[in-house]
Coordinates of C-alpha atoms in Angstrom, one line a residue:
M87 CA 75.1 97.4 80.4
L88 CA 76.8 100.4 80.2
P89 CA 75.7 102.5 76.9
R90 CA 77.6 104.9 75.8
T91 CA 77.2 108.9 73.6
S92 CA 79.2 110.5 71.5
G93 CA 79.6 113.6 72.6
S94 CA 83.3 114.7 70.6
P95 CA 83.8 117.8 69.2
E96 CA 83.8 116.1 65.8
A97 CA 80.4 114.5 66.6
S98 CA 78.8 117.6 67.5
Q99 CA 80.6 120.1 64.4
A100 CA 79.3 117.6 62.3
S101 CA 75.3 117.5 63.2
Q102 CA 75.5 121.5 62.9
P103 CA 74.4 122.8 59.6
F104 CA 77.3 124.5 57.8
L105 CA 77.2 128.2 57.9
P106 CA 79.4 129.3 54.6
L107 CA 77.3 127.4 52.3
S108 CA 74.0 128.4 54.3
F109 CA 74.7 131.7 54.3
R110 CA 75.2 132.3 51.0
L111 CA 72.1 130.5 49.8
F112 CA 69.6 132.4 51.8
A113 CA 71.3 135.9 51.5
S114 CA 71.2 135.3 47.1
F115 CA 68.1 133.9 47.9
G116 CA 66.9 136.9 50.0
L117 CA 68.7 139.7 47.8
L118 CA 67.6 138.3 44.8
V119 CA 64.1 138.0 45.7
L120 CA 64.1 141.7 47.3
H121 CA 65.5 143.2 44.5
L122 CA 62.7 141.8 42.0
A123 CA 60.6 143.1 44.1
L124 CA 61.3 146.3 45.2
P125 CA 60.1 148.9 42.4
Q126 CA 62.5 150.3 40.9
E127 CA 62.4 153.4 42.9
G128 CA 63.3 152.1 45.8
R129 CA 65.9 149.7 44.6
A130 CA 69.8 150.9 43.6
M131 CA 69.8 151.0 40.1
G132 CA 72.6 151.4 37.9
P133 CA 74.9 149.8 34.8
G134 CA 75.7 146.2 35.8
E135 CA 71.8 145.5 37.3
N136 CA 71.5 143.0 34.8
V137 CA 75.1 141.0 36.0
Y138 CA 74.0 141.1 39.2
V139 CA 71.3 139.7 39.1
L140 CA 73.1 136.9 37.1
A141 CA 75.3 136.7 39.3
L142 CA 72.9 136.2 42.6
V143 CA 71.2 133.2 40.2
L144 CA 74.2 131.9 40.1
L145 CA 75.6 131.1 43.5
L146 CA 71.6 130.2 44.6
V147 CA 72.0 127.5 41.9
E148 CA 75.8 126.4 42.7
A149 CA 74.3 127.0 46.4
A150 CA 71.4 124.5 46.1
W151 CA 73.1 122.3 44.6
E152 CA 76.4 122.1 46.7
A153 CA 73.4 121.4 49.4
G154 CA 71.7 118.5 47.7
R155 CA 75.1 117.0 46.7
G156 CA 75.0 116.1 50.8
L157 CA 71.5 115.3 50.9
P158 CA 72.0 111.2 49.5
H159 CA 75.0 110.5 51.2
L160 CA 75.3 112.1 54.9
G161 CA 71.4 112.8 54.6
R162 CA 71.8 116.6 55.9
V163 CA 70.2 118.9 53.3
F164 CA 73.9 121.9 54.5
P165 CA 77.0 119.1 55.2
T166 CA 80.3 119.8 56.8
P167 CA 82.5 119.2 53.7
S168 CA 85.6 118.5 53.4
L169 CA 88.8 120.9 53.4
P170 CA 89.1 121.4 49.7
W171 CA 85.2 122.2 49.7
I172 CA 85.4 124.3 52.8
R173 CA 87.9 126.8 51.6
W174 CA 85.9 127.4 48.2
N175 CA 82.8 128.2 50.3
L176 CA 85.2 130.7 52.3
A177 CA 85.8 132.2 48.2
L178 CA 82.5 132.1 47.3
D179 CA 81.5 133.8 50.1
L180 CA 84.2 136.4 49.2
V181 CA 82.8 136.7 46.5
L182 CA 79.0 137.1 47.5
V183 CA 80.3 140.0 50.1
S184 CA 81.9 142.0 47.7
L185 CA 79.0 141.9 44.9
I186 CA 76.9 143.3 47.2
I187 CA 79.2 146.1 48.4
A188 CA 80.2 146.5 44.8
Y189 CA 76.7 147.0 43.5
Q190 CA 75.3 148.9 46.8
G191 CA 77.9 151.4 46.8
V192 CA 81.6 151.6 48.0
T193 CA 81.5 153.7 49.8
Q194 CA 79.1 153.6 52.0
E195 CA 81.1 152.0 55.0
R196 CA 77.8 150.3 56.6
F197 CA 78.7 147.3 54.2
S198 CA 82.1 146.5 54.9
T199 CA 80.9 145.3 57.8
L200 CA 80.2 142.2 56.0
Y201 CA 83.4 140.9 55.3
I202 CA 83.6 140.3 58.9
F203 CA 81.3 136.8 58.2
P204 CA 83.7 134.7 56.2
V205 CA 85.9 135.8 59.1
L206 CA 83.7 134.5 61.6
A207 CA 82.7 131.3 59.9
S208 CA 86.1 130.2 59.1
A209 CA 86.4 129.9 63.2
F210 CA 84.5 126.4 63.0
Y211 CA 86.7 124.8 60.1
V212 CA 90.0 125.7 59.4
G213 CA 93.1 126.3 62.0
T214 CA 94.1 129.9 63.2
T215 CA 96.6 130.5 60.0
E216 CA 93.9 129.6 57.6
I217 CA 91.7 131.8 59.7
V218 CA 94.4 135.0 59.5
W219 CA 94.6 134.6 56.0
V220 CA 90.7 135.0 55.1
G221 CA 90.9 137.8 57.0
V222 CA 93.9 139.7 55.4
L223 CA 92.3 138.9 52.1
S224 CA 89.2 139.8 53.1
S225 CA 90.7 143.2 54.1
F226 CA 92.4 143.1 50.4
T227 CA 89.4 142.7 48.2
H228 CA 87.9 145.0 50.0
I229 CA 90.7 148.1 49.2
L230 CA 90.9 146.6 46.0
V231 CA 87.1 147.1 45.2
V232 CA 86.9 150.1 46.6
L233 CA 89.9 151.4 44.9
G234 CA 89.1 149.9 42.0
F235 CA 85.9 151.7 41.9
L236 CA 86.8 154.9 42.7
F237 CA 90.1 155.3 40.7
D238 CA 87.7 153.9 37.6
V239 CA 90.2 150.8 36.7
F240 CA 86.8 148.9 37.4
P241 CA 83.7 150.0 34.8
A242 CA 81.2 151.2 36.6
F243 CA 78.7 149.0 38.7
G244 CA 75.6 149.9 40.3
E245 CA 76.4 152.2 42.8
S246 CA 80.3 152.1 42.2
G247 CA 81.5 154.2 39.6
P248 CA 83.9 157.1 38.9
G249 CA 82.1 159.9 41.8
P250 CA 83.0 163.3 43.2
D251 CA 86.8 163.5 44.4
L252 CA 87.1 161.7 48.0
D253 CA 89.3 164.1 50.0
P254 CA 92.2 162.0 51.6
G255 CA 90.4 161.6 55.2
S256 CA 87.6 160.0 54.0
L257 CA 89.1 157.7 51.8
T258 CA 91.6 156.7 54.8
F259 CA 88.5 156.4 57.3
I260 CA 86.5 153.9 54.9
L261 CA 89.0 152.0 54.4
G262 CA 90.8 152.1 57.6
L263 CA 87.2 151.8 59.1
A264 CA 86.8 148.2 57.3
S265 CA 90.3 147.6 57.6
I266 CA 90.3 147.9 61.9
Q267 CA 86.5 145.4 61.7
I268 CA 88.1 142.8 59.8
F269 CA 91.5 142.3 61.5
A270 CA 89.6 142.5 65.2
A271 CA 87.1 140.0 64.1
T272 CA 90.2 138.2 62.9
L273 CA 91.6 138.4 66.1
V274 CA 88.5 137.7 68.3
V275 CA 88.3 134.2 65.7
V276 CA 91.7 133.2 66.3
L277 CA 91.4 133.5 70.4
I278 CA 88.3 131.9 70.0
R279 CA 89.3 129.2 67.7
R280 CA 92.6 128.3 69.9
N281 CA 90.0 128.2 73.2
L282 CA 87.8 125.9 70.7
E283 CA 91.0 123.5 70.8
S284 CA 92.2 123.8 73.8
L285 CA 88.1 122.3 74.6
K286 CA 88.4 119.8 71.8
T287 CA 92.2 118.8 73.3
D288 CA 90.4 118.7 77.0
L289 CA 87.3 117.0 76.5
S290 CA 89.1 113.9 74.7
A291 CA 91.0 113.3 77.4
S292 CA 88.4 113.7 79.3
E293 CA 86.2 111.2 77.1
A294 CA 89.0 108.8 76.7
A295 CA 89.6 109.1 80.7
V296 CA 85.1 108.5 80.9
G297 CA 86.0 105.8 78.7
E298 CA 88.3 103.9 80.0
L299 CA 86.5 104.2 83.5
S300 CA 83.6 102.5 81.4
A301 CA 85.0 99.8 80.2
L302 CA 86.7 99.0 83.8
H303 CA 83.2 99.1 85.3
L304 CA 82.0 97.2 82.5
R305 CA 84.7 94.7 83.1
V306 CA 84.5 94.3 86.9
V307 CA 81.0 94.1 87.0
E308 CA 81.0 90.9 84.6
S309 CA 83.9 89.9 86.5
M310 CA 81.9 89.4 89.4
S311 CA 81.5 85.8 91.0
S312 CA 78.6 87.3 92.7
G313 CA 74.7 88.3 91.3
L314 CA 74.3 91.7 90.1
I315 CA 71.0 93.1 89.3
T316 CA 69.9 96.5 88.7
L317 CA 66.2 97.3 89.3
D318 CA 64.1 101.0 88.5
L319 CA 62.0 102.1 90.9
E320 CA 59.1 100.0 89.8
D321 CA 61.2 97.0 90.5
R322 CA 61.6 96.0 86.7
I323 CA 64.7 94.8 86.0
T324 CA 67.2 96.8 84.4
S325 CA 70.7 95.4 83.4
A326 CA 72.0 91.6 84.8
N327 CA 75.4 90.8 85.1
P328 CA 76.7 87.0 83.5
A329 CA 76.9 85.6 87.2
A330 CA 73.3 86.5 88.0
E331 CA 72.7 84.0 85.1
A332 CA 74.6 81.2 86.3
I333 CA 73.6 81.8 89.2
L334 CA 69.7 81.6 88.5
G335 CA 70.7 79.2 85.5
R336 CA 68.2 81.2 83.5
A337 CA 68.9 84.5 80.9
I338 CA 67.4 87.2 82.6
P339 CA 65.5 89.7 80.0
A340 CA 65.7 93.5 81.2
G341 CA 62.2 95.0 81.7
R342 CA 61.4 91.5 83.9
P343 CA 59.5 91.7 87.4
V344 CA 61.9 91.0 89.0
Q345 CA 59.6 88.8 92.0
E346 CA 59.2 86.7 88.5
L347 CA 62.5 85.6 89.0
L348 CA 63.4 85.8 93.3
P349 CA 61.1 85.6 95.5
L350 CA 61.4 89.4 97.6
G351 CA 57.9 90.5 98.2
D352 CA 56.3 93.0 96.8
P353 CA 56.7 95.3 98.1
L354 CA 60.8 95.1 98.1
P355 CA 61.8 94.9 101.8
I356 CA 63.6 97.9 101.5
Q357 CA 63.9 101.3 103.6
R358 CA 65.4 104.3 102.5
G359 CA 69.0 104.4 103.2
R360 CA 69.3 100.7 104.7
E361 CA 70.3 97.7 103.1
H362 CA 68.1 94.4 103.2
R363 CA 69.2 91.1 104.0
F364 CA 67.5 88.2 102.6
E365 CA 68.6 84.0 102.5
F366 CA 66.2 81.7 100.6
S367 CA 65.9 78.5 98.8
I368 CA 64.9 78.5 95.2
E369 CA 64.4 76.0 92.8
T370 CA 66.5 76.4 89.6
P371 CA 66.0 74.6 86.1
G372 CA 68.8 72.3 86.4
R373 CA 70.3 72.7 89.3
G374 CA 67.6 71.6 91.8
V375 CA 67.4 73.6 95.1
R376 CA 70.3 76.5 95.4
V377 CA 70.2 78.7 98.5
L378 CA 70.9 82.1 97.7
G379 CA 71.8 84.7 99.8
G380 CA 73.1 88.9 99.7
H381 CA 71.6 91.9 100.3
L382 CA 69.0 94.9 98.1
A383 CA 69.8 98.4 98.8
S384 CA 68.8 101.5 97.6
L385 CA 70.4 102.8 93.5
R386 CA 71.0 106.9 93.7
G387 CA 71.6 109.6 91.1
A388 CA 74.2 111.8 91.4
D389 CA 71.7 114.3 93.3
G390 CA 71.5 111.6 95.9
Q391 CA 67.4 110.5 94.9
T392 CA 66.6 107.2 94.2
T393 CA 67.0 106.0 90.6
G394 CA 66.4 102.5 91.6
H395 CA 67.6 99.0 93.5
L396 CA 70.6 97.2 93.2
L397 CA 70.7 93.3 94.1
L398 CA 73.7 91.9 95.1
F399 CA 73.6 88.0 95.7
Q400 CA 75.6 84.8 96.1
D401 CA 75.4 81.3 96.0
L402 CA 75.5 79.7 99.0
T403 CA 74.5 76.0 98.5
E404 CA 78.2 74.9 99.1
L405 CA 78.9 76.9 101.9
K406 CA 76.2 75.8 103.8
A407 CA 76.3 72.3 103.3
L408 CA 80.4 72.6 104.5
A409 CA 79.1 74.6 107.2
E410 CA 76.6 71.9 108.3
R411 CA 79.6 68.8 107.9
T412 CA 81.4 70.8 110.2
R413 CA 78.9 71.4 112.8
I414 CA 79.0 67.4 112.8
S415 CA 82.6 67.0 112.8
E416 CA 82.5 69.6 116.0
R417 CA 79.5 67.8 117.6
L418 CA 81.6 64.3 117.2
A419 CA 84.8 66.0 117.9
T420 CA 82.9 67.4 121.5
V421 CA 81.1 64.1 121.9
G422 CA 84.7 62.3 121.8
Q423 CA 86.9 64.7 123.6
L424 CA 83.5 64.3 126.6
A425 CA 84.1 61.3 126.6
A426 CA 87.8 60.6 126.8
G427 CA 87.3 63.6 129.5
L428 CA 85.3 61.8 131.2
A429 CA 87.2 58.0 131.2
H430 CA 90.0 59.9 132.4
E431 CA 88.1 61.9 134.9
L432 CA 86.7 58.4 136.5
R433 CA 89.8 55.9 135.8
N434 CA 92.0 57.6 138.5
P435 CA 89.0 56.7 141.5
L436 CA 88.5 53.3 140.2
A437 CA 91.8 52.5 140.2
S438 CA 91.6 53.9 143.8
I439 CA 88.9 51.8 144.1
S440 CA 89.8 48.9 142.4
G441 CA 93.5 48.6 144.6
C442 CA 90.8 48.8 147.9
V443 CA 89.2 45.7 147.1
Q444 CA 91.8 43.7 146.0
L445 CA 94.0 45.1 149.6
L446 CA 90.3 43.1 151.3
Q447 CA 90.2 40.1 149.9
T448 CA 93.7 39.5 151.0
S449 CA 93.6 37.5 153.8
G450 CA 93.2 38.7 157.3
P451 CA 94.1 43.0 156.9
G452 CA 93.9 44.4 159.6
H453 CA 91.7 46.5 161.9
D454 CA 93.1 49.7 161.5
V455 CA 94.7 48.8 157.2
K456 CA 90.5 47.8 157.0
D457 CA 89.2 50.7 158.6
R458 CA 91.9 52.9 156.1
V459 CA 90.8 51.3 153.4
L460 CA 87.1 51.7 153.6
G461 CA 88.1 55.9 154.5
I462 CA 89.4 55.8 150.4
L463 CA 86.2 53.9 149.1
E464 CA 84.1 56.2 150.8
R465 CA 86.3 58.9 149.2
E466 CA 86.3 57.6 145.9
T467 CA 83.0 56.8 145.5
Q468 CA 82.1 60.4 146.6
R469 CA 84.2 62.0 144.2
V470 CA 82.7 59.8 141.1
N471 CA 79.0 60.4 142.3
G472 CA 80.7 64.0 142.1
I473 CA 82.1 63.8 138.6
V474 CA 78.9 61.9 137.0
S475 CA 76.3 64.1 138.9
D476 CA 78.4 67.4 137.5
F477 CA 78.5 65.5 133.5
L478 CA 74.9 64.9 133.7
D479 CA 74.2 68.7 134.6
F480 CA 76.5 70.4 131.5
A481 CA 75.3 67.6 129.7
R482 CA 71.1 67.6 130.6
P483 CA 69.2 70.2 128.6
G484 CA 68.6 73.1 132.0
Q485 CA 64.7 74.2 132.7
P486 CA 65.6 76.6 134.6
A487 CA 62.6 78.3 137.3
P488 CA 63.7 81.8 137.1
Q489 CA 62.5 84.8 139.8
V490 CA 62.5 87.9 140.8
L491 CA 65.8 88.4 143.0
W492 CA 67.2 90.8 145.2
L493 CA 70.9 91.4 144.0
P494 CA 71.9 92.2 147.9
K495 CA 70.6 89.6 149.5
V496 CA 72.1 87.0 146.2
L497 CA 75.1 88.5 147.3
E498 CA 75.0 87.8 150.8
E499 CA 74.1 84.2 150.8
A500 CA 77.2 83.4 148.3
R501 CA 79.1 85.4 151.3
G502 CA 78.0 82.6 153.8
S503 CA 78.6 79.6 151.7
W504 CA 82.3 80.9 151.6
E505 CA 82.2 81.4 155.0
M506 CA 81.0 78.8 156.2
D507 CA 83.0 76.0 153.7
P508 CA 86.5 74.9 155.8
R509 CA 88.4 74.9 152.0
A510 CA 88.1 78.7 152.2
R511 CA 89.5 79.0 156.5
G512 CA 91.8 81.9 156.3
I513 CA 90.7 83.2 152.8
P514 CA 89.6 86.6 153.7
L515 CA 86.4 87.8 150.9
A516 CA 87.0 91.1 150.5
P517 CA 84.1 93.4 151.8
A518 CA 82.1 95.4 148.4
S519 CA 78.5 97.2 148.5
A520 CA 76.3 96.2 145.6
P521 CA 73.5 98.3 144.6
E522 CA 69.7 97.8 145.6
V523 CA 69.0 96.2 142.3
A524 CA 66.3 94.0 141.3
F525 CA 67.1 90.7 138.6
H526 CA 64.9 87.8 136.4
A527 CA 66.9 84.7 137.0
D528 CA 67.0 80.8 138.9
P529 CA 68.6 80.9 142.0
L530 CA 69.9 77.6 142.0
E531 CA 71.4 78.3 139.2
V532 CA 72.7 82.3 140.2
H533 CA 73.9 80.7 143.8
R534 CA 75.9 77.5 142.2
V535 CA 77.6 80.2 139.4
L536 CA 78.9 82.1 141.6
M537 CA 80.3 79.5 144.1
N538 CA 82.0 77.7 141.1
L539 CA 83.7 80.9 140.3
L540 CA 84.4 81.6 143.8
S541 CA 85.7 78.1 143.9
N542 CA 88.3 78.3 141.2
A543 CA 89.1 82.1 142.3
R544 CA 90.4 79.7 146.4
K545 CA 91.9 77.5 144.3
A546 CA 94.0 80.3 142.4
V547 CA 94.9 81.9 145.5
R548 CA 95.9 78.3 146.9
N549 CA 100.0 79.6 147.1
T550 CA 99.9 83.4 147.1
P551 CA 101.2 85.2 149.8
A552 CA 98.8 87.3 150.9
P553 CA 95.8 85.7 149.0
Q554 CA 92.7 88.1 147.9
V555 CA 89.2 87.4 146.6
R556 CA 87.1 89.7 145.8
L557 CA 82.4 90.0 145.2
E558 CA 81.3 92.8 143.7
A559 CA 78.3 94.6 142.3
R560 CA 77.9 97.4 140.4
R561 CA 75.2 99.1 138.3
E562 CA 75.7 100.6 134.8
G563 CA 72.3 102.3 133.3
D564 CA 69.8 99.3 133.1
R565 CA 72.3 96.3 133.5
A566 CA 74.0 95.5 136.9
R567 CA 77.7 93.8 136.6
I568 CA 78.7 90.7 139.2
L569 CA 82.9 90.6 139.2
V570 CA 84.5 87.7 141.1
E571 CA 88.4 88.6 141.6
D572 CA 91.5 87.3 142.9
N573 CA 95.0 87.8 143.0
G574 CA 96.5 84.1 142.4
C575 CA 97.9 82.3 139.5
G576 CA 96.5 83.6 136.5
M577 CA 96.0 82.1 133.6
D578 CA 98.1 82.3 130.1
R579 CA 96.6 83.0 126.5
M580 CA 96.4 79.1 126.2
Q581 CA 94.3 78.6 129.1
L582 CA 92.0 81.2 128.6
E583 CA 91.2 79.4 124.8
R584 CA 90.3 76.4 126.8
L585 CA 89.1 77.4 129.7
F586 CA 85.3 76.5 129.4
V587 CA 85.9 73.2 127.6
P588 CA 85.0 70.2 129.5
F589 CA 87.8 68.4 131.5
A590 CA 90.6 71.5 130.7
G591 CA 90.5 72.7 133.9
S592 CA 94.6 73.3 135.7
F593 CA 93.4 72.4 139.1
E594 CA 94.2 69.3 141.3
E595 CA 91.0 70.0 142.9
G596 CA 87.4 69.1 141.4
T597 CA 86.4 67.6 138.0
G598 CA 87.2 69.5 135.6
L599 CA 83.8 70.9 134.8
G600 CA 83.2 74.2 136.7
M601 CA 84.0 76.9 134.2
S602 CA 81.7 74.8 132.0
L603 CA 78.7 75.0 134.0
V604 CA 79.0 78.2 134.4
Y605 CA 79.2 79.2 130.8
K606 CA 76.2 76.4 130.2
L607 CA 73.9 78.4 132.8
T608 CA 74.8 82.0 131.9
Q609 CA 74.2 81.2 128.4
E610 CA 70.9 79.7 129.4
M611 CA 70.1 83.3 131.7
G612 CA 71.2 85.1 128.9
W613 CA 73.6 86.8 130.8
Q614 CA 76.8 88.0 129.3
L615 CA 80.3 86.2 130.7
E616 CA 83.9 88.2 130.3
V617 CA 86.8 87.0 131.8
Q618 CA 90.4 88.5 132.3
S619 CA 93.7 87.3 133.7
H620 CA 97.0 87.6 133.3
P621 CA 99.9 85.2 134.4
G622 CA 100.8 85.5 138.2
K623 CA 98.6 89.0 138.5
G624 CA 95.1 87.3 139.1
T625 CA 91.7 86.9 137.3
T626 CA 88.6 88.9 136.7
V627 CA 85.4 87.3 136.2
Q628 CA 82.7 89.4 134.6
L629 CA 79.3 88.8 134.6
T630 CA 76.5 91.3 133.3
L631 CA 72.6 91.0 133.5
P632 CA 69.8 93.2 132.9
V633 CA 68.0 95.0 135.7
F634 CA 64.8 94.2 136.5
T635 CA 62.0 96.6 137.3
P636 CA 59.2 94.5 139.4
S637 CA 55.4 96.2 139.6
I638 CA 55.8 95.6 143.5
P639 CA 59.0 97.2 145.0
V640 CA 61.5 94.7 146.5
A641 CA 62.2 94.9 150.1
P642 CA 65.1 95.3 151.1
G643 CA 66.7 92.2 152.5
E644 CA 64.7 90.1 150.7
G645 CA 66.3 87.4 148.5
R646 CA 63.3 86.3 146.2
V647 CA 59.9 87.7 145.2

């Protein structure tokens, strides 16, 4: 998926023309054409002219032959040869420079600068030791050529030969200046070469690290169990991992619009900086209908600009089937728990009723006994009726009739019902102010929720030395919170987890459906229900509901509008 490009120093060097060869070819050709083109009075004349021209021709032919030799094999005119041939070319360049200086005149110090070129060219092809040797040989060759012609060791050649005697100062200046230039160039080239080798080492290490990261990235992408598809800005596929092809059951060719594979819409439903999540069913070859789910995100470059899109998805078919089986099992388990709880709650009053009937069937029950039995029958019958009514309310789908309610009035009605309940006698309901706000809800359901919570609080503080129950409300922005607090027995973690389970109540009084009904009714009204409790410290139940702002203001004191 990740194409790699070579950036090694060897590859870069091999792609460049070989400098010693190209210099010799163009220099010999240029000097030859220039010498033959200039008139006699405009060019250097002297003995050995034919030798000079012949030497240029031989160097030109050799350079042309060597350049042509690499063309069939490497496809380049000036390929970099092996090390022996590099040394051969540097030697021929040294010969060419010496030929030019000898013919143009060894006393002209401006031409001695040409000895720098073999030193500069060697920086790219040999080590630092050989670079120093090239500098030494260049300086030695220059000294040898100059002294050889001035002291008549070599025969006259061009503008060089025995001439007017030079004073020692001038000769020293010519030789010293050339040597300083050559060795200065050698020093610079050695430093450059060492830096190049250091850069080469660092680049090789960096390239190896990049290669390892690229290989790791490739292995990670190919090992993913999720499908991964990358897209360009025109929604065409640029790459896909094996998992994507396995999930879709087909090959995914690059350049194909993604809409031909997946029903994602055209254009893609994605906004800048935000992911788009999706889930849909799709027909796959040989695998039938599969449920796919995932998300679509922007793919960004190093500069933070969007360069394409990233599509990551999974096959959710088996997970969906498992979730459906789990949901059915949970429903069946819930039905079983409800049936068992209902049977348990009905068994006790039915047993009492059965005992009373058997007692009445015996001969001659006394008047007092008969009255007592009839009272028990009435009480247990009411208990059965309460259990069945609460169960029907819990199981039956709700049909709320919402109205605009005034919160202080609703709390006042709940307080009045508490005070009229003889079971709450002796348990004060702490006064608390309520914010003057309205909300939208079914008044009967709201009253039932509050009375169930207050009833549980009353039961929780039954054995508390100084029982306290508090009903209060407060406003927080566009929401209101109703709190029912007590300092009763509290609940542990296990009791909190089963708080809303039908018939799981821990109080002897009641049907065990109170908190289940509270949960059901608050969910129907869209309220949030939170319970905090600690054993021996009490319980706090918090109801969070949205505040309603009616077009016609609600007058204080009105319960409904």
